[in-house]
Amino acid sequence: MTASPLCPMCETGTLTPLTFDDSFICKGKTINVQGLQGMHCTQCGADPILTEQILSNQQKIADAKRAAAGMLTSADIRQIRQTLKLSQKDCSLLLGGGPNAFSKYERGEVLQSDAMDALLYIVHKFPFTLDALRHRHNGDTVTKLVNEE
Ligand SMILES: [Zn+2]
């Protein structure tokens, strides 16, 4: 981030970073999100939020919603994938969700479906099920499972 950007409102003050908390209602539950990022102009008092801060805030909010719903967070998903030694692309091939699904889940850009959350839970708790997914992906003509080398 560049140091002390100029305030877009008054165009004379400079912006300093600040963090704030916010709360959202999601499926009837109040979700508190802490440590959201914004800027503050000491000159005119404006509180703009920069694009990169909006992206970071979106990830925090998405993770708070996941946590409130008992779903895996983006960090959980990344950790599970790395434990299984799969690339984001391989994970999408085996588990579905589209070619860029895991990069989006891990950046917090897209919330995984309940079905994907359940699937990740299963392969995490029972890693041998990954062989079945590999078998499904490679088709019945492949008799040797990938893990058998
Ligand atoms: Zn200002």
Tab-separated table of N, CA and C and ligand atoms in Angstrom, residues 6-15 40-48, ligand 1:
chain	number	residue	atom	x	y	z
A	6	LEU	N	-3.873	10.574	-0.837
A	6	LEU	CA	-4.669	11.796	-0.723
A	6	LEU	C	-6.154	11.439	-0.592
A	7	CYS	N	-6.857	12.192	0.238
A	7	CYS	CA	-8.290	11.957	0.441
A	7	CYS	C	-9.064	12.296	-0.837
A	8	PRO	N	-9.892	11.344	-1.353
A	8	PRO	CA	-10.638	11.625	-2.586
A	8	PRO	C	-11.791	12.613	-2.362
A	9	MET	N	-12.162	12.831	-1.107
A	9	MET	CA	-13.305	13.708	-0.801
A	9	MET	C	-12.888	15.182	-0.792
A	10	CYS	N	-11.931	15.512	0.082
A	10	CYS	CA	-11.544	16.926	0.211
A	10	CYS	C	-10.304	17.255	-0.631
A	11	GLU	N	-9.602	16.221	-1.069
A	11	GLU	CA	-8.407	16.372	-1.910
A	11	GLU	C	-7.291	17.218	-1.288
A	12	THR	N	-7.359	17.458	0.029
A	12	THR	CA	-6.255	18.132	0.715
A	12	THR	C	-5.722	17.280	1.862
A	13	GLY	N	-6.629	16.555	2.543
A	13	GLY	CA	-6.219	15.715	3.663
A	13	GLY	C	-5.569	14.438	3.162
A	14	THR	N	-4.818	13.774	4.051
A	14	THR	CA	-4.275	12.463	3.698
A	14	THR	C	-5.008	11.398	4.499
A	15	LEU	N	-4.991	10.192	3.975
A	15	LEU	CA	-5.730	9.090	4.590
A	15	LEU	C	-4.824	8.248	5.466
A	40	HIS	N	-9.174	6.751	7.032
A	40	HIS	CA	-9.817	7.896	7.668
A	40	HIS	C	-9.061	9.164	7.285
A	41	CYS	N	-9.823	10.205	6.924
A	41	CYS	CA	-9.213	11.491	6.591
A	41	CYS	C	-9.299	12.398	7.809
A	42	THR	N	-8.142	12.804	8.313
A	42	THR	CA	-8.138	13.667	9.505
A	42	THR	C	-8.583	15.088	9.153
A	43	GLN	N	-8.549	15.413	7.875
A	43	GLN	CA	-8.925	16.751	7.425
A	43	GLN	C	-10.453	16.929	7.407
A	44	CYS	N	-11.156	16.057	6.671
A	44	CYS	CA	-12.611	16.233	6.497
A	44	CYS	C	-13.420	15.150	7.202
A	45	GLY	N	-12.748	14.148	7.748
A	45	GLY	CA	-13.464	13.121	8.494
A	45	GLY	C	-14.071	12.026	7.641
A	46	ALA	N	-13.790	12.025	6.348
A	46	ALA	CA	-14.321	10.976	5.465
A	46	ALA	C	-13.692	9.623	5.814
A	47	ASP	N	-14.458	8.538	5.600
A	47	ASP	CA	-13.973	7.185	5.888
A	47	ASP	C	-14.050	6.315	4.633
A	48	PRO	N	-13.274	6.610	3.615
A	48	PRO	CA	-13.343	5.763	2.413
A	48	PRO	C	-12.672	4.406	2.635
B	1	ZN	ZN	-10.696	14.460	3.391
